[in-house]
PDB file of C-alpha atoms in Angstrom:
ATOM      1  CA  MET A   1    -252.167 -27.619  17.192  1.00  0.00           C
ATOM      2  CA  GLY A   2    -249.355 -26.473  19.437  1.00  0.00           C
ATOM      3  CA  LYS A   3    -246.929 -23.680  18.526  1.00  0.00           C
ATOM      4  CA  LYS A   4    -243.643 -24.616  16.906  1.00  0.00           C
ATOM      5  CA  ARG A   5    -240.513 -23.921  18.822  1.00  0.00           C
ATOM      6  CA  LYS A   6    -237.969 -21.591  17.316  1.00  0.00           C
ATOM      7  CA  HIS A   7    -234.815 -23.321  16.133  1.00  0.00           C
ATOM      8  CA  VAL A   8    -231.753 -21.682  17.651  1.00  0.00           C
ATOM      9  CA  GLU A   9    -228.355 -22.605  16.221  1.00  0.00           C
ATOM     10  CA  THR A  10    -225.801 -23.306  18.870  1.00  0.00           C
ATOM     11  CA  VAL A  11    -222.492 -21.563  18.274  1.00  0.00           C
ATOM     12  CA  PRO A  12    -219.555 -23.447  19.629  1.00  0.00           C
ATOM     13  CA  GLU A  13    -217.638 -21.748  22.405  1.00  0.00           C
ATOM     14  CA  ILE A  14    -214.353 -22.062  20.554  1.00  0.00           C
ATOM     15  CA  HIS A  15    -215.636 -19.849  17.693  1.00  0.00           C
ATOM     16  CA  LYS A  16    -216.812 -17.204  20.170  1.00  0.00           C
ATOM     17  CA  GLU A  17    -213.395 -17.100  21.831  1.00  0.00           C
ATOM     18  CA  GLN A  18    -211.699 -16.527  18.427  1.00  0.00           C
ATOM     19  CA  GLN A  19    -214.017 -13.602  17.682  1.00  0.00           C
ATOM     20  CA  VAL A  20    -213.271 -12.003  21.055  1.00  0.00           C
ATOM     21  CA  GLU A  21    -209.511 -12.363  20.555  1.00  0.00           C
ATOM     22  CA  GLN A  22    -209.718 -10.855  17.067  1.00  0.00           C
ATOM     23  CA  GLN A  23    -211.727  -7.888  18.402  1.00  0.00           C
ATOM     24  CA  VAL A  24    -209.156  -7.304  21.152  1.00  0.00           C
ATOM     25  CA  VAL A  25    -206.299  -7.323  18.629  1.00  0.00           C
ATOM     26  CA  GLU A  26    -208.116  -4.811  16.391  1.00  0.00           C
ATOM     27  CA  ASP A  27    -208.822  -2.479  19.319  1.00  0.00           C
ATOM     28  CA  ARG A  28    -205.195  -2.677  20.427  1.00  0.00           C
ATOM     29  CA  THR A  29    -203.869  -1.798  16.949  1.00  0.00           C
ATOM     30  CA  LYS A  30    -206.232   1.184  16.709  1.00  0.00           C
ATOM     31  CA  TYR A  31    -205.053   2.428  20.103  1.00  0.00           C
ATOM     32  CA  ASP A  32    -201.389   2.078  19.106  1.00  0.00           C
ATOM     33  CA  ASN A  33    -201.944   3.939  15.854  1.00  0.00           C
ATOM     34  CA  GLN A  34    -203.695   6.807  17.609  1.00  0.00           C
ATOM     35  CA  THR A  35    -201.196   7.219  20.438  1.00  0.00           C
ATOM     36  CA  HIS A  36    -197.734   6.238  19.222  1.00  0.00           C
ATOM     37  CA  SER A  37    -197.805   7.128  15.499  1.00  0.00           C
ATOM     38  CA  GLY A  38    -198.466  10.787  14.731  1.00  0.00           C
ATOM     39  CA  PRO A  39    -200.151  12.204  11.639  1.00  0.00           C
ATOM     40  CA  THR A  40    -198.373  11.435   8.368  1.00  0.00           C
ATOM     41  CA  PHE A  41    -196.572  14.398   6.778  1.00  0.00           C
ATOM     42  CA  ARG A  42    -197.718  15.400   3.310  1.00  0.00           C
ATOM     43  CA  ASN A  43    -195.723  17.887   1.287  1.00  0.00           C
ATOM     44  CA  LYS A  44    -198.139  20.493  -0.106  1.00  0.00           C
ATOM     45  CA  GLU A  45    -195.507  22.880  -1.457  1.00  0.00           C
ATOM     46  CA  LYS A  46    -196.794  25.198  -4.197  1.00  0.00           C
ATOM     47  CA  VAL A  47    -194.761  27.946  -5.836  1.00  0.00           C
ATOM     48  CA  LEU A  48    -196.104  31.114  -7.406  1.00  0.00           C
ATOM     49  CA  VAL A  49    -194.055  32.284 -10.414  1.00  0.00           C
ATOM     50  CA  THR A  50    -194.526  35.825 -11.695  1.00  0.00           C
ATOM     51  CA  CYS A  51    -192.561  38.736 -13.142  1.00  0.00           C
ATOM     52  CA  SER A  52    -192.583  42.509 -13.238  1.00  0.00           C
ATOM     53  CA  ARG A  53    -193.689  44.686 -16.137  1.00  0.00           C
ATOM     54  CA  ARG A  54    -191.314  45.833 -18.898  1.00  0.00           C
ATOM     55  CA  ILE A  55    -189.428  42.534 -18.796  1.00  0.00           C
ATOM     56  CA  ASN A  56    -187.226  41.528 -21.692  1.00  0.00           C
ATOM     57  CA  PHE A  57    -188.380  38.728 -24.025  1.00  0.00           C
ATOM     58  CA  ARG A  58    -185.269  36.685 -23.210  1.00  0.00           C
ATOM     59  CA  TYR A  59    -185.946  36.807 -19.483  1.00  0.00           C
ATOM     60  CA  ARG A  60    -189.614  36.026 -20.064  1.00  0.00           C
ATOM     61  CA  HIS A  61    -188.625  32.863 -21.967  1.00  0.00           C
ATOM     62  CA  LEU A  62    -186.400  31.877 -19.039  1.00  0.00           C
ATOM     63  CA  MET A  63    -189.363  32.240 -16.683  1.00  0.00           C
ATOM     64  CA  LEU A  64    -191.518  30.081 -18.964  1.00  0.00           C
ATOM     65  CA  ASN A  65    -188.797  27.413 -19.072  1.00  0.00           C
ATOM     66  CA  LEU A  66    -188.828  27.246 -15.264  1.00  0.00           C
ATOM     67  CA  VAL A  67    -192.633  27.038 -15.255  1.00  0.00           C
ATOM     68  CA  SER A  68    -192.435  24.009 -17.560  1.00  0.00           C
ATOM     69  CA  LEU A  69    -189.845  22.369 -15.271  1.00  0.00           C
ATOM     70  CA  LEU A  70    -191.829  22.883 -12.039  1.00  0.00           C
ATOM     71  CA  PRO A  71    -195.179  21.033 -12.180  1.00  0.00           C
ATOM     72  CA  HIS A  72    -196.099  22.234  -8.664  1.00  0.00           C
ATOM     73  CA  CYS A  73    -195.952  25.932  -9.607  1.00  0.00           C
ATOM     74  CA  LYS A  74    -198.697  28.395 -10.490  1.00  0.00           C
ATOM     75  CA  LYS A  75    -198.140  31.112 -13.053  1.00  0.00           C
ATOM     76  CA  GLU A  76    -199.465  34.622 -12.424  1.00  0.00           C
ATOM     77  CA  ASN A  77    -199.817  37.709 -14.610  1.00  0.00           C
ATOM     78  CA  LYS A  78    -197.273  40.518 -14.521  1.00  0.00           C
ATOM     79  CA  VAL A  79    -197.115  42.511 -11.307  1.00  0.00           C
ATOM     80  CA  GLU A  80    -196.380  46.223 -11.012  1.00  0.00           C
ATOM     81  CA  SER A  81    -194.412  45.903  -7.738  1.00  0.00           C
ATOM     82  CA  LYS A  82    -193.637  43.308  -5.077  1.00  0.00           C
ATOM     83  CA  ALA A  83    -195.613  45.146  -2.370  1.00  0.00           C
ATOM     84  CA  ALA A  84    -198.778  43.053  -2.812  1.00  0.00           C
ATOM     85  CA  LEU A  85    -197.087  39.721  -3.516  1.00  0.00           C
ATOM     86  CA  ASN A  86    -197.721  38.282  -0.042  1.00  0.00           C
ATOM     87  CA  GLU A  87    -201.493  38.729  -0.483  1.00  0.00           C
ATOM     88  CA  LEU A  88    -201.314  37.280  -3.978  1.00  0.00           C
ATOM     89  CA  VAL A  89    -199.432  34.215  -2.769  1.00  0.00           C
ATOM     90  CA  GLU A  90    -202.020  33.664  -0.034  1.00  0.00           C
ATOM     91  CA  LEU A  91    -204.919  34.039  -2.472  1.00  0.00           C
ATOM     92  CA  ARG A  92    -203.400  31.433  -4.812  1.00  0.00           C
ATOM     93  CA  SER A  93    -202.855  29.015  -1.884  1.00  0.00           C
ATOM     94  CA  CYS A  94    -199.090  28.932  -2.344  1.00  0.00           C
ATOM     95  CA  SER A  95    -196.294  28.804   0.200  1.00  0.00           C
ATOM     96  CA  SER A  96    -193.342  30.109  -1.870  1.00  0.00           C
ATOM     97  CA  CYS A  97    -192.733  32.653  -4.604  1.00  0.00           C
ATOM     98  CA  LEU A  98    -190.300  33.210  -7.483  1.00  0.00           C
ATOM     99  CA  PHE A  99    -190.446  36.829  -8.623  1.00  0.00           C
ATOM    100  CA  PHE A 100    -188.468  37.970 -11.688  1.00  0.00           C
ATOM    101  CA  GLU A 101    -187.823  41.700 -11.420  1.00  0.00           C
ATOM    102  CA  SER A 102    -186.510  43.561 -14.464  1.00  0.00           C
ATOM    103  CA  ARG A 103    -184.774  46.942 -14.252  1.00  0.00           C
ATOM    104  CA  LYS A 104    -183.721  49.187 -17.145  1.00  0.00           C
ATOM    105  CA  GLU A 105    -184.710  46.317 -19.494  1.00  0.00           C
ATOM    106  CA  THR A 106    -181.192  44.897 -19.131  1.00  0.00           C
ATOM    107  CA  ASP A 107    -180.810  43.723 -15.519  1.00  0.00           C
ATOM    108  CA  LEU A 108    -182.757  40.770 -14.109  1.00  0.00           C
ATOM    109  CA  TYR A 109    -183.193  40.143 -10.374  1.00  0.00           C
ATOM    110  CA  LEU A 110    -184.747  36.992  -8.897  1.00  0.00           C
ATOM    111  CA  TRP A 111    -186.573  37.076  -5.547  1.00  0.00           C
ATOM    112  CA  MET A 112    -186.882  33.680  -3.876  1.00  0.00           C
ATOM    113  CA  ALA A 113    -189.180  33.935  -0.842  1.00  0.00           C
ATOM    114  CA  LYS A 114    -191.063  31.776   1.631  1.00  0.00           C
ATOM    115  CA  CYS A 115    -194.400  33.490   2.255  1.00  0.00           C
ATOM    116  CA  PRO A 116    -195.626  35.057   4.453  1.00  0.00           C
ATOM    117  CA  THR A 117    -193.036  34.753   7.249  1.00  0.00           C
ATOM    118  CA  GLY A 118    -189.805  34.515   5.258  1.00  0.00           C
ATOM    119  CA  PRO A 119    -186.903  34.248   4.720  1.00  0.00           C
ATOM    120  CA  SER A 120    -186.250  35.685   1.275  1.00  0.00           C
ATOM    121  CA  VAL A 121    -183.224  36.027  -1.000  1.00  0.00           C
ATOM    122  CA  LYS A 122    -182.424  38.510  -3.746  1.00  0.00           C
ATOM    123  CA  PHE A 123    -180.268  37.297  -6.647  1.00  0.00           C
ATOM    124  CA  LEU A 124    -178.775  38.942  -9.708  1.00  0.00           C
ATOM    125  CA  VAL A 125    -179.296  36.652 -12.709  1.00  0.00           C
ATOM    126  CA  ASN A 126    -176.418  36.398 -15.178  1.00  0.00           C
ATOM    127  CA  ALA A 127    -175.357  34.153 -18.076  1.00  0.00           C
ATOM    128  CA  VAL A 128    -178.928  33.427 -19.202  1.00  0.00           C
ATOM    129  CA  HIS A 129    -179.382  30.807 -21.942  1.00  0.00           C
ATOM    130  CA  THR A 130    -182.903  29.539 -22.646  1.00  0.00           C
ATOM    131  CA  MET A 131    -183.911  26.197 -24.138  1.00  0.00           C
ATOM    132  CA  GLU A 132    -184.745  27.842 -27.440  1.00  0.00           C
ATOM    133  CA  GLU A 133    -181.241  29.295 -27.744  1.00  0.00           C
ATOM    134  CA  LEU A 134    -179.289  26.190 -26.754  1.00  0.00           C
ATOM    135  CA  LYS A 135    -181.121  23.546 -28.838  1.00  0.00           C
ATOM    136  CA  LEU A 136    -179.487  20.685 -26.928  1.00  0.00           C
ATOM    137  CA  THR A 137    -180.121  16.994 -27.571  1.00  0.00           C
ATOM    138  CA  GLY A 138    -181.469  16.192 -24.093  1.00  0.00           C
ATOM    139  CA  ASN A 139    -185.201  15.587 -23.765  1.00  0.00           C
ATOM    140  CA  HIS A 140    -186.959  14.412 -20.611  1.00  0.00           C
ATOM    141  CA  LEU A 141    -190.632  13.785 -19.920  1.00  0.00           C
ATOM    142  CA  ASN A 142    -192.928  16.621 -18.992  1.00  0.00           C
ATOM    143  CA  ASN A 143    -194.055  16.975 -15.339  1.00  0.00           C
ATOM    144  CA  SER A 144    -191.561  14.390 -14.071  1.00  0.00           C
ATOM    145  CA  ARG A 145    -189.878  14.750 -10.689  1.00  0.00           C
ATOM    146  CA  PRO A 146    -186.260  16.008 -10.647  1.00  0.00           C
ATOM    147  CA  LEU A 147    -183.335  14.848  -8.571  1.00  0.00           C
ATOM    148  CA  LEU A 148    -181.614  17.765  -6.822  1.00  0.00           C
ATOM    149  CA  THR A 149    -177.826  17.644  -6.586  1.00  0.00           C
ATOM    150  CA  PHE A 150    -175.656  20.165  -4.725  1.00  0.00           C
ATOM    151  CA  SER A 151    -171.911  20.647  -4.668  1.00  0.00           C
ATOM    152  CA  SER A 152    -169.974  20.149  -1.447  1.00  0.00           C
ATOM    153  CA  SER A 153    -169.494  23.934  -1.100  1.00  0.00           C
ATOM    154  CA  PHE A 154    -173.075  24.288   0.140  1.00  0.00           C
ATOM    155  CA  GLY A 155    -172.083  22.763   3.484  1.00  0.00           C
ATOM    156  CA  LYS A 156    -169.303  25.233   4.332  1.00  0.00           C
ATOM    157  CA  ASP A 157    -171.011  28.435   5.508  1.00  0.00           C
ATOM    158  CA  THR A 158    -174.373  29.063   7.167  1.00  0.00           C
ATOM    159  CA  HIS A 159    -175.764  31.262   4.370  1.00  0.00           C
ATOM    160  CA  TRP A 160    -175.047  28.529   1.789  1.00  0.00           C
ATOM    161  CA  LYS A 161    -176.844  25.996   4.023  1.00  0.00           C
ATOM    162  CA  LEU A 162    -179.860  28.315   4.205  1.00  0.00           C
ATOM    163  CA  LEU A 163    -179.861  28.763   0.413  1.00  0.00           C
ATOM    164  CA  LYS A 164    -179.630  24.990  -0.070  1.00  0.00           C
ATOM    165  CA  GLU A 165    -182.678  24.417   2.149  1.00  0.00           C
ATOM    166  CA  MET A 166    -184.703  27.097   0.325  1.00  0.00           C
ATOM    167  CA  ILE A 167    -183.762  25.709  -3.107  1.00  0.00           C
ATOM    168  CA  THR A 168    -184.671  22.189  -1.953  1.00  0.00           C
ATOM    169  CA  GLN A 169    -188.114  23.276  -0.793  1.00  0.00           C
ATOM    170  CA  ILE A 170    -188.895  25.421  -3.847  1.00  0.00           C
ATOM    171  CA  PHE A 171    -187.407  23.335  -6.684  1.00  0.00           C
ATOM    172  CA  GLY A 172    -188.178  19.927  -5.185  1.00  0.00           C
ATOM    173  CA  THR A 173    -191.444  18.550  -6.566  1.00  0.00           C
ATOM    174  CA  PRO A 174    -193.752  16.925  -3.947  1.00  0.00           C
ATOM    175  CA  LYS A 175    -194.331  13.209  -4.294  1.00  0.00           C
ATOM    176  CA  ASP A 176    -198.143  13.241  -4.199  1.00  0.00           C
ATOM    177  CA  GLN A 177    -198.610  16.266  -6.442  1.00  0.00           C
ATOM    178  CA  ARG A 178    -201.458  15.580  -8.865  1.00  0.00           C
ATOM    179  CA  ARG A 179    -199.673  16.809 -11.999  1.00  0.00           C
ATOM    180  CA  THR A 180    -196.427  14.912 -11.482  1.00  0.00           C
ATOM    181  CA  THR A 181    -195.342  11.517 -12.709  1.00  0.00           C
ATOM    182  CA  PRO A 182    -194.064   9.144  -9.984  1.00  0.00           C
ATOM    183  CA  TYR A 183    -190.519   8.658 -11.330  1.00  0.00           C
ATOM    184  CA  TYR A 184    -187.298  10.545 -11.939  1.00  0.00           C
ATOM    185  CA  ASP A 185    -185.738  11.095 -15.338  1.00  0.00           C
ATOM    186  CA  HIS A 186    -183.786  14.365 -14.988  1.00  0.00           C
ATOM    187  CA  VAL A 187    -181.427  16.100 -12.578  1.00  0.00           C
ATOM    188  CA  PHE A 188    -181.186  19.701 -11.348  1.00  0.00           C
ATOM    189  CA  ALA A 189    -177.519  20.467 -10.639  1.00  0.00           C
ATOM    190  CA  PHE A 190    -176.628  23.416  -8.374  1.00  0.00           C
ATOM    191  CA  SER A 191    -172.912  24.178  -8.073  1.00  0.00           C
ATOM    192  CA  ILE A 192    -170.979  27.067  -6.491  1.00  0.00           C
ATOM    193  CA  VAL A 193    -168.200  28.678  -8.551  1.00  0.00           C
ATOM    194  CA  ASP A 194    -166.794  32.170  -7.812  1.00  0.00           C
ATOM    195  CA  ASP A 195    -169.352  32.630  -4.987  1.00  0.00           C
ATOM    196  CA  ARG A 196    -172.223  32.189  -7.434  1.00  0.00           C
ATOM    197  CA  ILE A 197    -174.797  29.447  -7.958  1.00  0.00           C
ATOM    198  CA  TRP A 198    -174.768  27.862 -11.424  1.00  0.00           C
ATOM    199  CA  PHE A 199    -177.870  25.942 -12.562  1.00  0.00           C
ATOM    200  CA  ARG A 200    -177.894  23.055 -15.052  1.00  0.00           C
ATOM    201  CA  ASN A 201    -180.623  20.605 -16.073  1.00  0.00           C
ATOM    202  CA  TYR A 202    -179.660  17.107 -17.287  1.00  0.00           C
ATOM    203  CA  GLN A 203    -181.620  14.167 -18.638  1.00  0.00           C
ATOM    204  CA  ILE A 204    -180.844  10.705 -17.213  1.00  0.00           C
ATOM    205  CA  SER A 205    -180.361   8.458 -20.227  1.00  0.00           C
ATOM    206  CA  CYS A 206    -179.402   4.784 -20.118  1.00  0.00           C
ATOM    207  CA  PRO A 207    -178.956   2.394 -23.063  1.00  0.00           C
ATOM    208  CA  ARG A 208    -181.781  -0.091 -23.584  1.00  0.00           C
ATOM    209  CA  THR A 209    -181.660  -3.583 -25.050  1.00  0.00           C
ATOM    210  CA  GLU A 210    -184.340  -5.110 -27.255  1.00  0.00           C
ATOM    211  CA  ALA A 211    -186.386  -5.940 -24.172  1.00  0.00           C
ATOM    212  CA  GLU A 212    -188.131  -3.173 -22.258  1.00  0.00           C
ATOM    213  CA  THR A 213    -186.351  -3.953 -19.001  1.00  0.00           C
ATOM    214  CA  ILE A 214    -182.887  -2.562 -18.318  1.00  0.00           C
ATOM    215  CA  ASP A 215    -180.188  -4.979 -17.288  1.00  0.00           C
ATOM    216  CA  GLN A 216    -177.521  -4.332 -14.663  1.00  0.00           C
ATOM    217  CA  GLU A 217    -174.864  -3.418 -17.246  1.00  0.00           C
ATOM    218  CA  GLY A 218    -177.188  -0.828 -18.744  1.00  0.00           C
ATOM    219  CA  LEU A 219    -177.644   0.853 -15.363  1.00  0.00           C
ATOM    220  CA  LYS A 220    -173.875   1.138 -15.003  1.00  0.00           C
ATOM    221  CA  LYS A 221    -173.659   2.922 -18.366  1.00  0.00           C
ATOM    222  CA  MET A 222    -176.126   5.682 -17.488  1.00  0.00           C
ATOM    223  CA  THR A 223    -175.152   9.099 -18.802  1.00  0.00           C
ATOM    224  CA  LEU A 224    -176.356  12.671 -18.372  1.00  0.00           C
ATOM    225  CA  VAL A 225    -177.448  14.727 -21.377  1.00  0.00           C
ATOM    226  CA  GLU A 226    -177.993  18.442 -20.872  1.00  0.00           C
ATOM    227  CA  VAL A 227    -181.436  19.837 -21.605  1.00  0.00           C
ATOM    228  CA  GLY A 228    -181.363  23.474 -20.458  1.00  0.00           C
ATOM    229  CA  PRO A 229    -181.903  26.222 -19.493  1.00  0.00           C
ATOM    230  CA  ARG A 230    -178.706  27.695 -18.050  1.00  0.00           C
ATOM    231  CA  PHE A 231    -178.381  30.624 -15.688  1.00  0.00           C
ATOM    232  CA  CYS A 232    -176.213  31.935 -12.869  1.00  0.00           C
ATOM    233  CA  LEU A 233    -177.482  33.336  -9.547  1.00  0.00           C
ATOM    234  CA  ASN A 234    -175.357  35.918  -7.739  1.00  0.00           C
ATOM    235  CA  PRO A 235    -176.701  36.320  -4.163  1.00  0.00           C
ATOM    236  CA  ILE A 236    -177.025  39.931  -3.023  1.00  0.00           C
ATOM    237  CA  LYS A 237    -178.858  39.867   0.324  1.00  0.00           C
ATOM    238  CA  ILE A 238    -180.757  37.440   2.535  1.00  0.00           C
ATOM    239  CA  PHE A 239    -183.675  38.954   4.474  1.00  0.00           C
ATOM    240  CA  GLY A 240    -185.432  37.618   7.545  1.00  0.00           C
ATOM    241  CA  GLY A 241    -188.936  38.420   6.246  1.00  0.00           C
ATOM    242  CA  SER A 242    -190.796  37.924   3.016  1.00  0.00           C
ATOM    243  CA  PHE A 243    -189.509  40.399   0.376  1.00  0.00           C
ATOM    244  CA  GLY A 244    -187.796  42.471   3.062  1.00  0.00           C
ATOM    245  CA  GLY A 245    -187.079  42.699   6.763  1.00  0.00           C
ATOM    246  CA  GLN A 246    -183.891  42.325   8.746  1.00  0.00           C
ATOM    247  CA  THR A 247    -180.759  41.706   6.683  1.00  0.00           C
ATOM    248  CA  LEU A 248    -179.324  38.320   7.643  1.00  0.00           C
ATOM    249  CA  TYR A 249    -176.491  38.252   5.094  1.00  0.00           C
ATOM    250  CA  GLU A 250    -174.982  40.677   2.584  1.00  0.00           C
ATOM    251  CA  ASN A 251    -172.567  39.612  -0.135  1.00  0.00           C
ATOM    252  CA  PRO A 252    -169.316  41.603   0.270  1.00  0.00           C
ATOM    253  CA  PHE A 253    -168.136  40.697  -3.266  1.00  0.00           C
ATOM    254  CA  TYR A 254    -171.265  41.928  -5.039  1.00  0.00           C
ATOM    255  CA  VAL A 255    -170.842  44.715  -7.595  1.00  0.00           C
ATOM    256  CA  SER A 256    -174.006  46.254  -9.032  1.00  0.00           C
ATOM    257  CA  PRO A 257    -174.454  46.459 -12.823  1.00  0.00           C
ATOM    258  CA  ASN A 258    -174.707  50.272 -12.567  1.00  0.00           C
ATOM    259  CA  GLN A 259    -171.177  50.452 -11.140  1.00  0.00           C
ATOM    260  CA  ILE A 260    -169.878  48.206 -13.928  1.00  0.00           C
ATOM    261  CA  ARG A 261    -171.502  50.381 -16.600  1.00  0.00           C
ATOM    262  CA  SER A 262    -170.181  53.601 -15.024  1.00  0.00           C
ATOM    263  CA  SER A 263    -166.633  52.212 -14.902  1.00  0.00           C
ATOM    264  CA  ASP A 264    -166.892  51.230 -18.577  1.00  0.00           C
ATOM    265  CA  LYS A 265    -168.017  54.759 -19.454  1.00  0.00           C
ATOM    266  CA  LYS A 266    -165.123  56.226 -17.501  1.00  0.00           C
ATOM    267  CA  GLN A 267    -162.676  54.030 -19.390  1.00  0.00           C
ATOM    268  CA  LYS A 268    -164.151  55.111 -22.715  1.00  0.00           C
ATOM    269  CA  ALA A 269    -164.100  58.742 -21.582  1.00  0.00           C
ATOM    270  CA  GLY A 270    -160.453  58.295 -20.562  1.00  0.00           C
ATOM    271  CA  LYS A 271    -159.570  57.229 -24.098  1.00  0.00           C
ATOM    272  CA  TYR A 272    -161.175  60.397 -25.532  1.00  0.00           C
ATOM    273  CA  THR A 273    -159.423  62.668 -23.046  1.00  0.00           C
ATOM    274  CA  LYS A 274    -156.097  61.042 -23.906  1.00  0.00           C
ATOM    275  CA  LYS A 275    -156.662  61.844 -27.591  1.00  0.00           C
ATOM    276  CA  VAL A 276    -157.528  65.484 -26.836  1.00  0.00           C
ATOM    277  CA  LYS A 277    -154.484  65.889 -24.602  1.00  0.00           C
ATOM    278  CA  ALA A 278    -152.269  64.401 -27.307  1.00  0.00           C
ATOM    279  CA  LYS A 279    -153.547  66.937 -29.863  1.00  0.00           C
ATOM    280  CA  ILE A 280    -152.949  69.854 -27.469  1.00  0.00           C
ATOM    281  CA  ARG A 281    -149.465  68.553 -26.672  1.00  0.00           C
ATOM    282  CA  LYS A 282    -148.645  68.363 -30.374  1.00  0.00           C
ATOM    283  CA  LYS A 283    -149.771  71.951 -30.995  1.00  0.00           C
ATOM    284  CA  MET A 284    -147.740  73.235 -28.042  1.00  0.00           C
ATOM    285  CA  GLN A 285    -144.690  71.426 -29.337  1.00  0.00           C
ATOM    286  CA  GLU A 286    -145.113  72.927 -32.789  1.00  0.00           C
ATOM    287  CA  LEU A 287    -145.398  76.441 -31.296  1.00  0.00           C
ATOM    288  CA  SER A 288    -142.409  75.983 -29.008  1.00  0.00           C
ATOM    289  CA  LYS A 289    -140.181  74.576 -31.754  1.00  0.00           C
ATOM    290  CA  PRO A 290    -141.082  76.310 -35.060  1.00  0.00           C
ATOM    291  CA  LEU A 291    -139.487  75.156 -38.319  1.00  0.00           C
ATOM    292  CA  GLU A 292    -136.659  77.232 -39.833  1.00  0.00           C
ATOM    293  CA  GLU A 293    -137.386  79.179 -43.023  1.00  0.00           C
ATOM    294  CA  ASP A 294    -136.272  77.497 -46.224  1.00  0.00           C
ATOM    295  CA  GLU A 295    -133.944  79.555 -48.491  1.00  0.00           C
ATOM    296  CA  PHE A 296    -135.269  77.960 -51.662  1.00  0.00           C
ATOM    297  CA  ALA A 297    -138.942  78.256 -50.802  1.00  0.00           C
ATOM    298  CA  ASP A 298    -139.518  81.206 -53.213  1.00  0.00           C
ATOM    299  CA  THR A 299    -137.441  79.822 -56.079  1.00  0.00           C
ATOM    300  CA  TRP A 300    -140.231  78.692 -58.370  1.00  0.00           C
ATOM    301  CA  GLU A 301    -142.763  81.394 -57.567  1.00  0.00           C
ATOM    302  CA  ASP A 302    -141.593  83.608 -60.437  1.00  0.00           C
TER     303      ASP A 302
END
């Protein structure tokens, strides 16, 4: 018997031409993507939050409130000084740092720094009110992304523009962060009053109908309900490096808490000196103008 011939299917030429055209289109799109479109930017911002030793319980609660509001932050144990913070930030794979420094158990300073190259800002924290103290009705979801709003005063001077950019990078939660939820339900408000930055946190609440979806009229009736915490940042100096370096800006209206306390003591001491001087003046007046002797003073002695 003779060998059987192999059966070879004939592919039409039209089908071959379609495959070639499709391959050319795919190669062209790959080339365009590699040459014309650069690598996609991914925000990998991580913030290290820590504090110094001997911090007050009220300031510690404020730090914990900020940790709960920033899902892209990493909390660290108390630090003795800020000298080794750059190494600590690098070890924890972070790019920014919020360092709460307490002095004399009454004054709180906040260092906001971009590590390891800078810049960095030193603030004096005033008007502190934590969530536990306020007990407001606002309540937003945990680990949700905030909307950052700034007053128009941030666009006036260069140092306010720099502070706005630093606040945006540190307080703005990255989109693809693994612990965040992909929607917004609260607002961080930063406003400038009396050359100070005032912080407020609001929940975005809108009335809902019986259905789960929100109609157009409900979106128009959206309101803001405050959640907390509240605090005020008084900028002292802006440095070119991380936690130090060349001074880029110095606040001319800043008055240290030590000067305020010393002036209060001087006022209280002035009140005491006025009382002592009044007593001495009274005695001198009595000696200079003695009372005349009374003729009837010895009448009833017998």
